[in-house]
PDB file of C-alpha atoms in Angstrom:
ATOM      1  CA  MET A   1     169.616 169.346  79.428  1.00 49.00           C
ATOM      2  CA  SER A   2     169.548 166.143  77.709  1.00 49.00           C
ATOM      3  CA  SER A   3     166.323 164.520  76.735  1.00 51.00           C
ATOM      4  CA  PRO A   4     165.507 161.123  78.229  1.00 53.00           C
ATOM      5  CA  GLY A   5     165.888 158.156  76.010  1.00 53.00           C
ATOM      6  CA  PRO A   6     163.051 155.874  74.869  1.00 54.00           C
ATOM      7  CA  VAL A   7     161.009 154.155  77.719  1.00 52.00           C
ATOM      8  CA  PRO A   8     161.281 150.650  77.526  1.00 53.00           C
ATOM      9  CA  PRO A   9     157.755 148.743  77.393  1.00 52.00           C
ATOM     10  CA  PRO A  10     156.537 147.156  80.617  1.00 53.00           C
ATOM     11  CA  SER A  11     157.685 143.611  80.655  1.00 54.00           C
ATOM     12  CA  VAL A  12     154.965 140.875  79.548  1.00 50.00           C
ATOM     13  CA  PRO A  13     155.118 137.571  80.970  1.00 52.00           C
ATOM     14  CA  GLU A  14     155.982 134.963  78.488  1.00 54.00           C
ATOM     15  CA  ASP A  15     152.842 132.948  78.704  1.00 52.00           C
ATOM     16  CA  ALA A  16     150.475 135.955  78.496  1.00 49.00           C
ATOM     17  CA  PHE A  17     149.765 135.215  74.806  1.00 49.00           C
ATOM     18  CA  ARG A  18     149.859 131.465  75.140  1.00 55.00           C
ATOM     19  CA  VAL A  19     146.459 129.820  74.046  1.00 50.00           C
ATOM     20  CA  THR A  20     145.301 126.788  75.995  1.00 54.00           C
ATOM     21  CA  PRO A  21     143.875 124.185  73.638  1.00 55.00           C
ATOM     22  CA  PRO A  22     140.372 122.853  74.802  1.00 53.00           C
ATOM     23  CA  ASP A  23     140.459 119.878  76.984  1.00 54.00           C
ATOM     24  CA  GLU A  24     139.158 117.184  74.783  1.00 52.00           C
ATOM     25  CA  THR A  25     138.856 114.728  77.651  1.00 51.00           C
ATOM     26  CA  ALA A  26     136.707 117.095  79.804  1.00 49.00           C
ATOM     27  CA  THR A  27     134.368 117.650  76.855  1.00 50.00           C
ATOM     28  CA  ASP A  28     133.829 113.960  76.157  1.00 50.00           C
ATOM     29  CA  GLU A  29     132.916 113.561  79.889  1.00 53.00           C
ATOM     30  CA  GLN A  30     130.356 116.259  79.916  1.00 58.00           C
ATOM     31  CA  ALA A  31     128.497 114.988  76.652  1.00 58.00           C
ATOM     32  CA  PRO A  32     125.214 113.057  77.467  1.00 60.00           C
ATOM     33  CA  PRO A  33     125.185 109.199  76.836  1.00 62.00           C
ATOM     34  CA  PRO A  34     123.386 107.939  73.651  1.00 61.00           C
ATOM     35  CA  ARG A  35     119.667 107.149  73.980  1.00 59.00           C
ATOM     36  CA  SER A  36     118.826 103.413  73.659  1.00 56.00           C
ATOM     37  CA  ARG A  37     116.768 102.366  70.595  1.00 55.00           C
ATOM     38  CA  TYR A  38     114.004 101.063  72.851  1.00 50.00           C
ATOM     39  CA  SER A  39     113.609 104.473  74.534  1.00 54.00           C
ATOM     40  CA  LEU A  40     112.740 106.192  71.446  1.00 54.00           C
ATOM     41  CA  GLY A  41     109.127 104.699  71.684  1.00 56.00           C
ATOM     42  CA  THR A  42     108.724 103.491  68.002  1.00 71.00           C
ATOM     43  CA  TYR A  43     105.982 101.338  66.774  1.00 68.00           C
ATOM     44  CA  GLY A  44     108.371  98.362  66.191  1.00 71.00           C
ATOM     45  CA  ASN A  45     109.695  98.576  69.870  1.00 72.00           C
ATOM     46  CA  MET A  46     106.186  98.593  70.995  1.00 75.00           C
ATOM     47  CA  VAL A  47     105.246  95.506  69.060  1.00 78.00           C
ATOM     48  CA  ARG A  48     108.351  93.553  70.388  1.00 77.00           C
ATOM     49  CA  SER A  49     107.742  94.482  73.856  1.00 79.00           C
ATOM     50  CA  LEU A  50     104.091  93.366  73.643  1.00 81.00           C
ATOM     51  CA  LEU A  51     105.258  90.052  72.185  1.00 83.00           C
ATOM     52  CA  VAL A  52     107.688  89.404  74.990  1.00 83.00           C
ATOM     53  CA  ILE A  53     105.052  90.074  77.513  1.00 85.00           C
ATOM     54  CA  LEU A  54     102.677  87.873  75.745  1.00 83.00           C
ATOM     55  CA  GLY A  55     105.273  85.114  75.688  1.00 81.00           C
ATOM     56  CA  MET A  56     105.719  85.282  79.380  1.00 82.00           C
ATOM     57  CA  VAL A  57     101.870  85.172  80.031  1.00 80.00           C
ATOM     58  CA  ALA A  58     101.771  82.125  77.770  1.00 76.00           C
ATOM     59  CA  VAL A  59     104.370  80.337  79.823  1.00 73.00           C
ATOM     60  CA  LEU A  60     102.687  81.098  83.073  1.00 70.00           C
ATOM     61  CA  VAL A  61      99.376  79.852  81.704  1.00 67.00           C
ATOM     62  CA  ALA A  62     100.980  76.586  80.489  1.00 65.00           C
ATOM     63  CA  ILE A  63     102.689  75.855  83.881  1.00 69.00           C
ATOM     64  CA  VAL A  64      99.872  76.588  86.214  1.00 62.00           C
ATOM     65  CA  PRO A  65      97.630  73.578  86.913  1.00 57.00           C
ATOM     66  CA  ARG A  66      93.969  74.020  86.225  1.00 55.00           C
ATOM     67  CA  VAL A  67      90.810  72.245  87.460  1.00 47.00           C
ATOM     68  CA  GLN A  68      89.301  70.303  84.438  1.00 52.00           C
ATOM     69  CA  SER A  69      86.094  69.423  86.337  1.00 47.00           C
ATOM     70  CA  ILE A  70      84.491  69.171  89.618  1.00 51.00           C
ATOM     71  CA  GLN A  71      83.150  65.867  90.621  1.00 57.00           C
ATOM     72  CA  GLN A  72      79.976  65.863  92.559  1.00 62.00           C
ATOM     73  CA  PRO A  73      79.462  63.127  95.045  1.00 70.00           C
ATOM     74  CA  PRO A  74      76.489  60.754  94.013  1.00 73.00           C
ATOM     75  CA  VAL A  75      73.195  61.527  95.573  1.00 86.00           C
ATOM     76  CA  ASP A  76      71.485  58.579  97.656  1.00 92.00           C
ATOM     77  CA  ALA A  77      68.370  58.450  95.501  1.00 94.00           C
ATOM     78  CA  SER A  78      67.256  55.215  96.812  1.00 93.00           C
ATOM     79  CA  SER A  79      67.062  56.366 100.283  1.00 94.00           C
ATOM     80  CA  VAL A  80      64.980  59.540  99.258  1.00 96.00           C
ATOM     81  CA  VAL A  81      62.348  57.440  97.217  1.00 96.00           C
ATOM     82  CA  THR A  82      61.975  54.994  99.964  1.00 95.00           C
ATOM     83  CA  ASP A  83      60.997  57.780 102.543  1.00 95.00           C
ATOM     84  CA  ALA A  84      58.799  59.369  99.770  1.00 95.00           C
ATOM     85  CA  ALA A  85      56.977  55.969  99.349  1.00 94.00           C
ATOM     86  CA  ARG A  86      56.673  55.531 103.042  1.00 93.00           C
ATOM     87  CA  GLN A  87      55.246  58.992 103.620  1.00 91.00           C
ATOM     88  CA  SER A  88      52.722  58.897 100.738  1.00 90.00           C
ATOM     89  CA  GLY A  89      51.971  55.146 100.789  1.00 90.00           C
ATOM     90  CA  LEU A  90      52.687  55.045  97.002  1.00 90.00           C
ATOM     91  CA  PRO A  91      55.025  52.821  95.127  1.00 90.00           C
ATOM     92  CA  PHE A  92      56.993  55.337  93.512  1.00 95.00           C
ATOM     93  CA  ASP A  93      59.371  54.029  90.784  1.00 96.00           C
ATOM     94  CA  ALA A  94      63.054  54.355  90.689  1.00 96.00           C
ATOM     95  CA  PRO A  95      65.712  52.575  88.492  1.00 96.00           C
ATOM     96  CA  VAL A  96      67.277  49.464  89.653  1.00 95.00           C
ATOM     97  CA  GLY A  97      70.440  47.868  88.430  1.00 94.00           C
ATOM     98  CA  LEU A  98      71.745  50.545  85.982  1.00 96.00           C
ATOM     99  CA  PRO A  99      75.059  49.887  84.339  1.00 95.00           C
ATOM    100  CA  ASP A 100      78.139  51.530  85.317  1.00 94.00           C
ATOM    101  CA  GLY A 101      78.400  55.263  84.431  1.00 95.00           C
ATOM    102  CA  TRP A 102      74.999  56.272  85.805  1.00 96.00           C
ATOM    103  CA  SER A 103      75.062  58.551  88.754  1.00 95.00           C
ATOM    104  CA  ALA A 104      72.127  60.087  90.688  1.00 96.00           C
ATOM    105  CA  THR A 105      72.731  64.022  90.937  1.00 96.00           C
ATOM    106  CA  ASN A 106      69.565  65.196  92.654  1.00 96.00           C
ATOM    107  CA  ALA A 107      66.588  63.640  94.430  1.00 97.00           C
ATOM    108  CA  ARG A 108      63.829  64.989  96.400  1.00 96.00           C
ATOM    109  CA  TYR A 109      60.253  64.615  97.519  1.00 97.00           C
ATOM    110  CA  ALA A 110      58.347  67.967  97.751  1.00 95.00           C
ATOM    111  CA  SER A 111      55.371  70.038  96.717  1.00 94.00           C
ATOM    112  CA  SER A 112      55.382  70.851  93.114  1.00 94.00           C
ATOM    113  CA  THR A 113      53.103  72.573  90.441  1.00 94.00           C
ATOM    114  CA  ASP A 114      49.524  73.041  92.003  1.00 95.00           C
ATOM    115  CA  GLY A 115      50.892  71.848  95.324  1.00 94.00           C
ATOM    116  CA  LEU A 116      51.089  68.305  94.273  1.00 95.00           C
ATOM    117  CA  PRO A 117      53.465  66.167  96.474  1.00 95.00           C
ATOM    118  CA  THR A 118      56.167  65.085  93.822  1.00 97.00           C
ATOM    119  CA  TRP A 119      59.005  62.524  93.837  1.00 97.00           C
ATOM    120  CA  GLN A 120      61.608  63.608  91.298  1.00 97.00           C
ATOM    121  CA  ALA A 121      65.279  62.674  90.814  1.00 97.00           C
ATOM    122  CA  GLY A 122      67.886  63.020  88.048  1.00 97.00           C
ATOM    123  CA  TRP A 123      70.775  60.850  86.724  1.00 97.00           C
ATOM    124  CA  SER A 124      73.847  61.649  84.722  1.00 96.00           C
ATOM    125  CA  THR A 125      74.443  59.217  82.001  1.00 97.00           C
ATOM    126  CA  PRO A 126      77.648  57.493  80.872  1.00 96.00           C
ATOM    127  CA  LYS A 127      77.678  59.743  77.783  1.00 95.00           C
ATOM    128  CA  GLY A 128      77.537  62.837  80.113  1.00 95.00           C
ATOM    129  CA  ASP A 129      73.791  63.383  79.437  1.00 97.00           C
ATOM    130  CA  TYR A 130      70.917  63.655  81.708  1.00 97.00           C
ATOM    131  CA  VAL A 131      67.587  61.701  82.480  1.00 98.00           C
ATOM    132  CA  ALA A 132      65.130  62.326  85.239  1.00 98.00           C
ATOM    133  CA  ILE A 133      61.826  60.940  86.667  1.00 98.00           C
ATOM    134  CA  ARG A 134      58.979  62.737  88.093  1.00 98.00           C
ATOM    135  CA  GLN A 135      55.779  61.212  89.583  1.00 97.00           C
ATOM    136  CA  THR A 136      52.719  62.448  91.413  1.00 95.00           C
ATOM    137  CA  LYS A 137      49.159  61.279  92.037  1.00 91.00           C
ATOM    138  CA  THR A 138      46.261  62.711  90.275  1.00 88.00           C
ATOM    139  CA  ALA A 139      48.379  64.937  88.127  1.00 91.00           C
ATOM    140  CA  SER A 140      46.782  68.144  86.967  1.00 92.00           C
ATOM    141  CA  PRO A 141      47.111  69.602  83.410  1.00 93.00           C
ATOM    142  CA  ALA A 142      49.414  72.205  84.626  1.00 95.00           C
ATOM    143  CA  TRP A 143      51.559  69.782  86.496  1.00 96.00           C
ATOM    144  CA  LEU A 144      51.892  67.766  83.322  1.00 95.00           C
ATOM    145  CA  GLN A 145      52.855  70.751  81.216  1.00 94.00           C
ATOM    146  CA  ALA A 146      55.421  71.964  83.676  1.00 95.00           C
ATOM    147  CA  ALA A 147      56.878  68.324  83.814  1.00 95.00           C
ATOM    148  CA  THR A 148      57.226  68.321  79.984  1.00 95.00           C
ATOM    149  CA  SER A 149      58.635  71.911  79.766  1.00 92.00           C
ATOM    150  CA  GLY A 150      55.461  72.824  77.550  1.00 92.00           C
ATOM    151  CA  GLY A 151      56.825  70.489  74.820  1.00 94.00           C
ATOM    152  CA  ARG A 152      54.788  69.478  71.776  1.00 95.00           C
ATOM    153  CA  GLN A 153      53.433  65.991  71.552  1.00 95.00           C
ATOM    154  CA  THR A 154      55.027  64.061  68.750  1.00 96.00           C
ATOM    155  CA  GLY A 155      53.640  60.512  69.140  1.00 96.00           C
ATOM    156  CA  THR A 156      53.928  57.453  71.324  1.00 96.00           C
ATOM    157  CA  THR A 157      56.608  54.848  71.963  1.00 95.00           C
ATOM    158  CA  ASP A 158      56.323  51.332  73.759  1.00 96.00           C
ATOM    159  CA  ILE A 159      58.986  50.827  76.430  1.00 95.00           C
ATOM    160  CA  ALA A 160      58.794  48.049  79.192  1.00 90.00           C
ATOM    161  CA  GLY A 161      55.195  47.168  78.398  1.00 91.00           C
ATOM    162  CA  ARG A 162      53.933  50.754  78.603  1.00 92.00           C
ATOM    163  CA  THR A 163      52.746  52.920  75.953  1.00 94.00           C
ATOM    164  CA  TRP A 164      54.329  56.446  76.618  1.00 96.00           C
ATOM    165  CA  THR A 165      53.250  59.835  75.075  1.00 96.00           C
ATOM    166  CA  ARG A 166      56.205  61.559  73.548  1.00 97.00           C
ATOM    167  CA  TYR A 167      56.819  65.311  73.932  1.00 97.00           C
ATOM    168  CA  TYR A 168      59.762  67.337  72.562  1.00 96.00           C
ATOM    169  CA  ASP A 169      60.742  70.739  73.818  1.00 95.00           C
ATOM    170  CA  ALA A 170      62.609  72.189  70.853  1.00 93.00           C
ATOM    171  CA  GLU A 171      63.951  75.172  72.713  1.00 92.00           C
ATOM    172  CA  ASN A 172      65.797  73.104  75.216  1.00 91.00           C
ATOM    173  CA  LYS A 173      66.132  69.955  73.100  1.00 93.00           C
ATOM    174  CA  ARG A 174      64.497  67.912  75.898  1.00 95.00           C
ATOM    175  CA  THR A 175      62.473  64.820  75.194  1.00 97.00           C
ATOM    176  CA  SER A 176      59.722  63.824  77.656  1.00 97.00           C
ATOM    177  CA  LEU A 177      57.983  60.469  77.999  1.00 97.00           C
ATOM    178  CA  VAL A 178      54.528  60.632  79.844  1.00 96.00           C
ATOM    179  CA  TRP A 179      52.550  57.633  81.253  1.00 94.00           C
ATOM    180  CA  VAL A 180      49.189  58.179  82.836  1.00 89.00           C
ATOM    181  CA  PRO A 181      47.429  54.703  83.560  1.00 82.00           C
ATOM    182  CA  SER A 182      43.879  56.055  82.696  1.00 66.00           C
ATOM    183  CA  GLY A 183      45.221  57.916  79.536  1.00 52.00           C
ATOM    184  CA  ALA A 184      43.424  61.178  80.861  1.00 51.00           C
ATOM    185  CA  ASP A 185      45.151  64.284  81.747  1.00 51.00           C
ATOM    186  CA  THR A 186      43.753  64.202  85.229  1.00 51.00           C
ATOM    187  CA  ALA A 187      44.382  60.676  86.152  1.00 50.00           C
ATOM    188  CA  THR A 188      43.010  59.227  89.448  1.00 59.00           C
ATOM    189  CA  SER A 189      46.242  57.156  89.700  1.00 79.00           C
ATOM    190  CA  MET A 190      50.025  58.046  89.529  1.00 87.00           C
ATOM    191  CA  ALA A 191      51.391  59.830  86.572  1.00 94.00           C
ATOM    192  CA  THR A 192      55.043  59.181  85.535  1.00 96.00           C
ATOM    193  CA  VAL A 193      57.278  61.591  83.496  1.00 97.00           C
ATOM    194  CA  ILE A 194      60.525  60.711  82.077  1.00 98.00           C
ATOM    195  CA  THR A 195      62.487  63.885  81.086  1.00 97.00           C
ATOM    196  CA  ALA A 196      65.735  63.588  79.147  1.00 97.00           C
ATOM    197  CA  ILE A 197      68.473  65.520  77.275  1.00 96.00           C
ATOM    198  CA  ALA A 198      70.013  62.269  76.078  1.00 96.00           C
ATOM    199  CA  ASP A 199      69.931  59.674  73.229  1.00 95.00           C
ATOM    200  CA  ASP A 200      67.129  57.277  72.767  1.00 95.00           C
ATOM    201  CA  ASP A 201      69.098  54.409  73.882  1.00 96.00           C
ATOM    202  CA  GLU A 202      69.846  55.817  77.274  1.00 97.00           C
ATOM    203  CA  ILE A 203      66.193  56.872  77.701  1.00 97.00           C
ATOM    204  CA  VAL A 204      65.347  53.158  77.001  1.00 97.00           C
ATOM    205  CA  THR A 205      67.974  51.900  79.453  1.00 97.00           C
ATOM    206  CA  PHE A 206      66.726  54.129  82.070  1.00 98.00           C
ATOM    207  CA  THR A 207      62.978  53.453  81.703  1.00 97.00           C
ATOM    208  CA  THR A 208      63.573  49.748  81.310  1.00 97.00           C
ATOM    209  CA  ALA A 209      65.267  49.879  84.748  1.00 97.00           C
ATOM    210  CA  LEU A 210      62.302  51.420  86.554  1.00 96.00           C
ATOM    211  CA  LYS A 211      60.895  49.292  89.490  1.00 95.00           C
ATOM    212  CA  PRO A 212      58.332  50.160  92.181  1.00 93.00           C
ATOM    213  CA  THR A 213      59.860  50.999  95.568  1.00 91.00           C
ATOM    214  CA  GLN A 214      59.526  48.585  98.188  1.00 79.00           C
ATOM    215  CA  THR A 215      58.909  50.179 101.578  1.00 70.00           C
ATOM    216  CA  ARG A 216      59.230  47.002 103.712  1.00 65.00           C
TER     217      ARG A 216
END
């Protein structure tokens, strides 16, 4: 018996050993996108972002209209002092014929220190300052001290035919002129106090314009 010949190797497909190269296109598509410089959170980026925000805020502030001042309607001080004079029978003083730029801001006739019925009113001046008048009959020392804000006596001054005692409140920079006909702290007649945060020329203008109120 003859021996069989060599067994042929099993057939192998031609593409069995073929190596497929990597798909470069697919690899590129799967790679994550590069991160932005601004997402890295560096100090420089933070400063630039803050400057942009501040610039936007500045633009908004510039274009939004703002109220510069609130104008108060003037007070009818003449009507208040007329009523006060009629009720009390006293010829309270009030300024008459003040130049343009003066405006009454408050006026009332009410009980004040020591329960004394008091006429008082204030005016704003053309320079934006303030002058006020306060009057009562038989002024007490406490009333006078409150009217002058506890200021220190600094001398006298003559205005409109009257000699006024001058006081100065250094803390509030307030000047007061006091006129009591008898010259005593507890006068039997009407005491007048002019209180002002204003220049002397405006104080003189106001005081010179004072006239007794006519009730008839």
